[in-house]
Amino acid sequence: MATQSYTPVPPGVGMEDNFLSLDDILLSQEKLPCRTETAFPRLGFLEKSGDTGDIQEGTKMEMPLWLAKGLYDSKRRVVAVDLPKVYREGWRTVFGADPNVVDLHKMGPYYYGLGSQLLHFDSPENPDIAQTVLQTFVRRFRRIMDSSQNAYNEDTSALVEKLDCMERSLFRSGQAGLHDFQRWEKGQSSQMTASSLVQNYRKRKFAELEA
Amino acid sequence: MFGEKAIELVRELDRIGDGQLPAFNEDGIRQVLEEMKALYEQNQSDVNEAKSEGASELIPTIKFRHCCLLRNQRCIAAYLYDRLLRVRALRWEYGSVLPTSVRFHMSAEELEWFNQYKKSLATYMRSLGGEEGLDITQDMKPPKSLYIEVRCVKDHGEFEIDDGTIILLKKNSQHFLPRWKCEHLIRQGVLEHVLS
């Protein structure tokens, strides 16, 4: 693998949120079920079922995480944030039984990120959510590490399919490490190669010409 | 919902994850800025109303719009910053002269920034290692020998090496050249490093 001079801004760790990270911005776009606890005058057009000009108190609506986080205030009652169903009691039991069979990409794809962000909202279930998210990761990690270190020159799409976004990037790092090690063993690590950036540009240009 | 245009900008960059620079989405940026302007003006008039008539029920709405403003601001900042990181990477991957197809994807400000970055880097490299300066974009991997075997991947024309000899870089021809002369050409995909 060629050295890459572009590394994107890394996402924040745990409950943190990195302002400039593209991943964190996409994560905070995830929708949460919310209930308004105060009226929002003149914003009725944002809510499909409402026929008045206002969002009434007690309206159930889906809000993106960034908005819920911005409006939420533990002292003043503005919005109440509900848990998405994968973090509720029922699903927590499933994760407790065997986290390896769950398709986290379908459930998430930001299962860990969103789970950590939910801890910003005071909820009596917070400790349980945190515990489940942590245990899920611990029990899935072994398989991810194992497969990323041993699948060499194979089609990995079946392995990656069920992984959450964060797990995918872990898997990719593992694979990159494995490939670099194999190159070193073959004595190829001192070979200079064309920049992958340049090569990809060229591929795309050819594709455009053919189209 | 507000902020949809802004997230679209971010998605656009996220889709191309390997550091390539997509065309600058001037139209997208303009639309986001328009949305922000509208939000700001609505908020301004509601703030005045809330102040003069004591209409405190407007406050949640004002906060709502303010969150959307901040969200749009964050998306645009991240969009521009991530593009800058990609522009910076171009200097290291392509060298100081960019192909026109790449330059075409940059905004005027990004081109300006690239030129400034190029200059700063050059000034820094001149200040290193005594009289002649030090090219820090060279030897990205530790060199094992001064000369290396290379094969031409495509026709590149004539090429002059230190001692004044001119060699013709013709497709599929093989040469034994000073390493520091060909590293950039290898990175640009003109030459291929042959391991013996």
XYZ file of C-alpha atoms in Angstrom:
407
model
C 0.000 0.000 0.000
C 1.318 3.406 -0.930
C 1.672 6.052 1.744
C -1.321 8.317 1.618
C -0.830 11.997 2.210
C -4.540 12.523 2.747
C -5.999 11.456 6.076
C -9.479 12.671 6.860
C -10.298 14.304 10.197
C -10.845 11.397 12.614
C -14.219 11.035 14.343
C -14.440 11.878 18.040
C -13.920 9.159 20.638
C -16.751 8.052 22.916
C -19.172 10.829 23.790
C -17.063 13.451 22.044
C -17.996 14.856 18.705
C -15.315 16.152 16.369
C -16.546 19.392 14.791
C -14.819 18.953 11.426
C -15.123 15.189 11.040
C -17.272 14.126 8.092
C -18.120 10.856 9.844
C -19.378 12.632 12.927
C -21.482 14.976 10.815
C -23.087 12.026 9.037
C -23.592 10.288 12.373
C -25.390 13.300 13.806
C -27.785 13.184 10.870
C -29.310 9.953 12.248
C -32.951 10.381 13.185
C -34.230 10.020 16.732
C -37.866 9.687 17.785
C -38.723 12.799 19.797
C -41.686 14.413 21.469
C -41.914 18.179 21.771
C -42.631 19.456 25.254
C -43.238 23.012 24.234
C -44.816 24.621 21.196
C -42.698 25.896 18.302
C -44.713 28.700 16.688
C -44.340 29.346 12.944
C -42.506 26.086 12.221
C -45.576 23.983 11.425
C -44.448 23.463 7.828
C -41.704 21.117 9.047
C -44.233 18.664 10.370
C -46.321 16.752 7.859
C -49.441 15.985 9.887
C -49.825 19.456 11.355
C -52.385 21.668 9.652
C -51.721 24.690 11.848
C -48.811 27.055 11.430
C -47.188 25.869 14.651
C -45.621 22.689 15.935
C -47.884 21.898 18.894
C -46.732 20.815 22.294
C -46.636 17.030 22.542
C -46.110 16.427 18.819
C -44.249 13.243 18.024
C -41.677 13.790 15.320
C -38.345 12.492 14.141
C -35.437 14.822 14.694
C -31.865 14.431 13.564
C -29.419 13.955 16.437
C -27.812 17.381 15.923
C -31.133 19.148 16.380
C -32.204 17.082 19.376
C -28.822 17.728 20.971
C -29.084 21.460 20.293
C -32.608 21.817 21.652
C -32.290 19.429 24.580
C -31.970 21.058 27.941
C -32.142 19.046 31.135
C -33.452 22.013 33.134
C -36.026 23.378 30.723
C -38.391 20.953 29.105
C -38.131 21.506 25.358
C -37.937 18.066 23.778
C -38.045 14.542 25.147
C -35.827 12.113 23.273
C -36.968 8.529 22.936
C -34.607 5.621 22.393
C -34.405 4.157 18.892
C -35.544 0.572 19.044
C -32.090 -1.048 18.758
C -31.108 0.506 22.077
C -34.289 -0.522 23.901
C -34.687 -3.322 26.373
C -35.786 -5.913 23.796
C -32.817 -5.450 21.509
C -30.444 -5.146 24.435
C -31.396 -8.695 25.363
C -30.600 -9.824 21.827
C -27.179 -8.179 21.971
C -26.637 -9.770 25.348
C -27.353 -13.230 23.926
C -25.042 -13.211 20.918
C -23.855 -9.947 19.379
C -22.043 -11.778 16.577
C -25.164 -12.681 14.631
C -26.579 -9.158 14.501
C -26.293 -7.175 11.271
C -25.012 -3.911 12.743
C -24.802 -2.272 9.359
C -28.526 -2.596 8.913
C -29.186 -1.593 12.521
C -26.872 1.398 12.403
C -24.769 1.912 10.496
C -23.503 4.041 13.372
C -24.470 1.704 16.211
C -21.600 2.567 18.553
C -21.442 6.242 17.678
C -25.149 6.849 18.120
C -25.229 4.738 21.278
C -22.526 6.893 22.827
C -24.211 10.100 21.719
C -27.490 9.021 23.326
C -25.771 9.291 26.691
C -26.017 13.075 26.347
C -29.729 12.833 27.080
C -30.591 12.090 30.688
C -32.368 8.801 30.653
C -32.646 6.221 33.448
C -31.564 3.570 30.954
C -28.230 5.248 30.170
C -26.011 2.894 32.221
C -27.625 -0.119 30.571
C -27.133 1.327 27.085
C -23.493 2.098 27.768
C -22.919 -1.374 29.150
C -24.604 -3.075 26.182
C -22.697 -1.011 23.615
C -19.405 -1.769 25.332
C -20.073 -5.489 25.732
C -21.263 -5.758 22.134
C -18.003 -4.274 20.949
C -15.859 -6.423 23.207
C -17.540 -9.608 22.046
C -17.499 -8.733 18.353
C -13.986 -7.335 18.267
C -12.288 -10.727 18.489
C -13.906 -11.917 15.293
C -13.181 -8.699 13.433
C -9.524 -8.778 14.359
C -9.251 -12.436 13.543
C -10.824 -12.157 10.109
C -8.972 -8.977 9.152
C -5.639 -10.611 9.953
C -6.315 -13.856 8.131
C -8.306 -13.068 5.015
C -5.561 -12.522 2.456
C -6.401 -12.201 -1.245
C -9.962 -13.205 -0.585
C -13.309 -11.638 -1.216
C -14.002 -9.919 2.095
C -17.402 -8.469 1.246
C -19.231 -11.179 3.183
C -17.095 -10.468 6.246
C -17.569 -6.715 6.061
C -21.261 -6.741 5.230
C -22.571 -6.933 8.781
C -20.100 -4.503 10.334
C -20.924 -1.077 11.687
C -18.997 1.921 10.266
C -16.461 2.017 13.072
C -15.877 -1.728 12.820
C -15.332 -1.395 9.093
C -12.560 1.113 9.547
C -10.971 -1.232 12.114
C -11.215 -4.065 9.621
C -9.605 -1.930 6.919
C -6.693 -0.985 9.188
C -6.172 -4.647 9.967
C -6.153 -5.532 6.288
C -3.761 -2.704 5.451
C -1.399 -3.975 8.122
C -1.625 -7.513 6.791
C -0.907 -6.385 3.231
C 2.053 -4.262 4.263
C 3.468 -7.190 6.195
C 3.063 -9.534 3.230
C 4.815 -7.033 0.968
C 7.650 -6.766 3.441
C 7.995 -10.559 3.581
C 8.280 -10.679 -0.196
C 10.920 -7.957 -0.095
C 8.687 -5.527 -1.955
C 8.371 -2.900 0.715
C 11.269 -0.884 -0.680
C 9.695 -0.752 -4.122
C 8.418 2.663 -5.036
C 4.943 2.685 -6.495
C 2.775 5.190 -8.266
C 0.588 7.187 -5.935
C -2.802 5.528 -5.627
C -4.378 8.969 -5.871
C -2.806 9.569 -9.259
C -3.766 6.108 -10.450
C -7.367 6.460 -9.418
C -7.632 9.780 -11.201
C -6.366 8.143 -14.340
C -8.809 5.253 -14.044
C -11.650 7.673 -13.714
C -10.520 9.685 -16.700
C -10.418 6.567 -18.854
C -13.865 5.599 -17.651
C -15.137 9.041 -18.619
C -13.576 8.781 -22.056
C -15.177 5.429 -22.703
C -18.581 6.530 -21.539
C -36.062 19.835 7.397
C -33.371 22.491 7.331
C -29.764 21.489 6.681
C -30.547 18.957 3.953
C -28.517 20.801 1.335
C -25.593 21.074 3.708
C -25.501 17.370 4.555
C -25.566 16.638 0.836
C -22.235 18.491 0.483
C -20.716 16.368 3.231
C -22.086 13.135 1.734
C -20.564 14.074 -1.592
C -17.073 14.157 -0.067
C -17.662 11.078 2.063
C -18.606 9.010 -0.973
C -15.151 9.590 -2.460
C -13.147 8.393 0.507
C -9.716 7.884 -1.042
C -8.725 11.537 -1.150
C -9.690 12.453 -4.688
C -10.918 15.964 -5.161
C -14.421 16.200 -6.636
C -15.496 19.360 -8.448
C -16.110 22.322 -6.161
C -19.842 22.463 -5.555
C -20.344 26.185 -5.814
C -24.060 25.840 -6.387
C -24.505 23.682 -3.284
C -22.616 26.179 -1.137
C -24.692 29.045 -2.480
C -27.927 27.241 -1.662
C -26.797 26.563 1.892
C -25.783 30.185 2.355
C -29.187 31.287 1.072
C -30.919 29.020 3.554
C -28.756 30.469 6.307
C -29.590 34.001 5.266
C -33.308 33.242 5.316
C -33.012 31.590 8.744
C -31.080 34.544 10.083
C -33.581 37.103 8.827
C -36.561 35.197 10.211
C -34.812 34.889 13.527
C -33.923 38.556 13.565
C -37.529 39.635 13.059
C -38.766 37.144 15.669
C -36.173 38.344 18.153
C -37.352 41.923 17.671
C -40.949 40.826 18.112
C -40.124 38.836 21.227
C -38.308 41.833 22.680
C -40.815 44.541 21.878
C -43.992 42.585 22.619
C -42.595 40.247 25.219
C -43.674 37.252 23.124
C -41.613 34.698 25.012
C -43.394 31.760 23.317
C -41.248 32.547 20.281
C -38.045 31.646 22.078
C -38.105 27.880 21.299
C -38.586 28.695 17.632
C -35.654 31.095 17.686
C -33.497 28.455 19.329
C -34.629 25.902 16.765
C -33.570 28.116 13.868
C -30.338 28.969 15.595
C -29.456 25.273 15.854
C -30.079 24.927 12.130
C -27.828 27.908 11.434
C -25.023 26.365 13.474
C -25.540 23.039 11.741
C -25.213 24.603 8.296
C -22.137 26.465 9.425
C -20.554 23.253 10.675
C -21.268 21.375 7.454
C -19.778 24.113 5.279
C -16.710 24.464 7.483
C -16.115 20.709 7.399
C -16.674 20.597 3.637
C -14.136 23.328 2.972
C -11.633 21.982 5.483
C -11.745 18.445 4.149
C -11.224 19.777 0.636
C -8.195 21.729 1.840
C -6.699 18.524 3.242
C -7.192 16.943 -0.167
C -5.659 19.930 -1.953
C -2.656 19.730 0.354
C -2.254 16.018 -0.424
C -2.104 16.877 -4.136
C 1.131 18.792 -3.589
C 2.752 15.661 -2.170
C 1.335 13.214 -4.684
C 1.598 15.186 -7.916
C 4.397 17.636 -7.220
C 4.097 21.373 -7.647
C 2.492 21.328 -11.090
C -1.036 19.982 -11.214
C -2.697 18.493 -14.299
C -5.399 20.774 -15.687
C -8.095 18.174 -15.089
C -7.372 18.398 -11.348
C -7.059 22.173 -11.308
C -10.420 22.330 -13.004
C -12.029 20.905 -9.862
C -10.694 23.613 -7.584
C -12.270 26.929 -6.719
C -10.302 30.146 -7.231
C -9.627 30.384 -3.487
C -8.382 26.814 -3.353
C -5.990 27.459 -6.222
C -4.728 30.516 -4.379
C -4.278 28.454 -1.220
C -2.457 25.742 -3.132
C -0.021 28.295 -4.547
C 0.616 29.767 -1.109
C 1.159 26.312 0.344
C 3.568 25.505 -2.462
C 5.506 28.670 -1.703
C 5.633 28.071 2.048
C 6.832 24.541 1.500
C 9.506 25.667 -0.958
C 10.739 28.380 1.412
C 10.937 25.865 4.233
C 12.801 23.337 2.108
C 15.307 25.995 1.004
C 16.009 26.865 4.641
C 17.039 23.282 5.456
C 20.329 21.446 4.974
C 22.775 24.243 4.279
C 23.247 26.061 0.968
C 21.249 23.934 -1.396
C 18.234 23.192 0.717
C 16.621 19.814 1.154
C 13.772 18.369 -0.856
C 11.633 16.715 1.793
C 9.209 15.306 -0.766
C 12.018 12.967 -1.859
C 12.845 9.571 -0.391
C 9.461 8.814 1.097
C 10.827 5.310 1.572
C 14.414 4.899 2.806
C 16.674 4.490 -0.244
C 18.809 1.377 -0.561
C 20.882 2.454 -3.549
C 21.591 5.619 -5.490
C 20.620 4.130 -8.845
C 17.536 2.104 -9.605
C 16.143 0.127 -12.514
C 13.025 1.642 -14.026
C 10.702 0.769 -16.881
C 8.663 3.312 -18.823
C 4.940 2.814 -18.587
C 4.156 5.419 -21.211
C 5.944 7.753 -23.634
C 7.302 10.751 -21.788
C 9.770 12.266 -24.261
C 13.326 13.319 -23.607
C 14.749 13.476 -20.126
C 18.005 15.032 -19.015
C 20.019 13.643 -16.103
C 22.725 15.354 -14.024
C 25.703 14.754 -16.265
C 23.917 16.246 -19.243
C 23.063 13.003 -20.990
C 19.687 13.041 -22.619
C 17.731 9.834 -22.680
C 14.509 9.067 -24.448
C 11.766 7.767 -22.194
C 9.879 5.558 -24.606
C 7.155 3.125 -23.623
C 8.482 -0.239 -22.413
C 12.116 0.858 -22.513
C 14.186 0.098 -19.431
C 16.797 2.396 -17.834
C 19.211 2.566 -14.938
C 18.779 6.034 -13.464
C 19.667 8.064 -10.379
C 16.946 7.416 -7.843
C 16.326 11.026 -6.890
C 15.669 11.925 -10.519
C 12.908 9.401 -11.023
C 11.058 9.292 -7.729
C 8.539 11.929 -8.823
C 8.030 10.260 -12.178
C 7.338 6.961 -10.454
C 4.798 8.585 -8.189
C 3.128 10.145 -11.188
C 2.915 6.775 -12.867
C 5.274 7.511 -15.776
C 7.955 5.076 -14.663
C 7.736 1.776 -12.870
C 10.293 0.689 -10.294
C 11.704 -2.720 -11.267
C 13.065 -4.846 -8.447
C 15.928 -7.062 -9.482
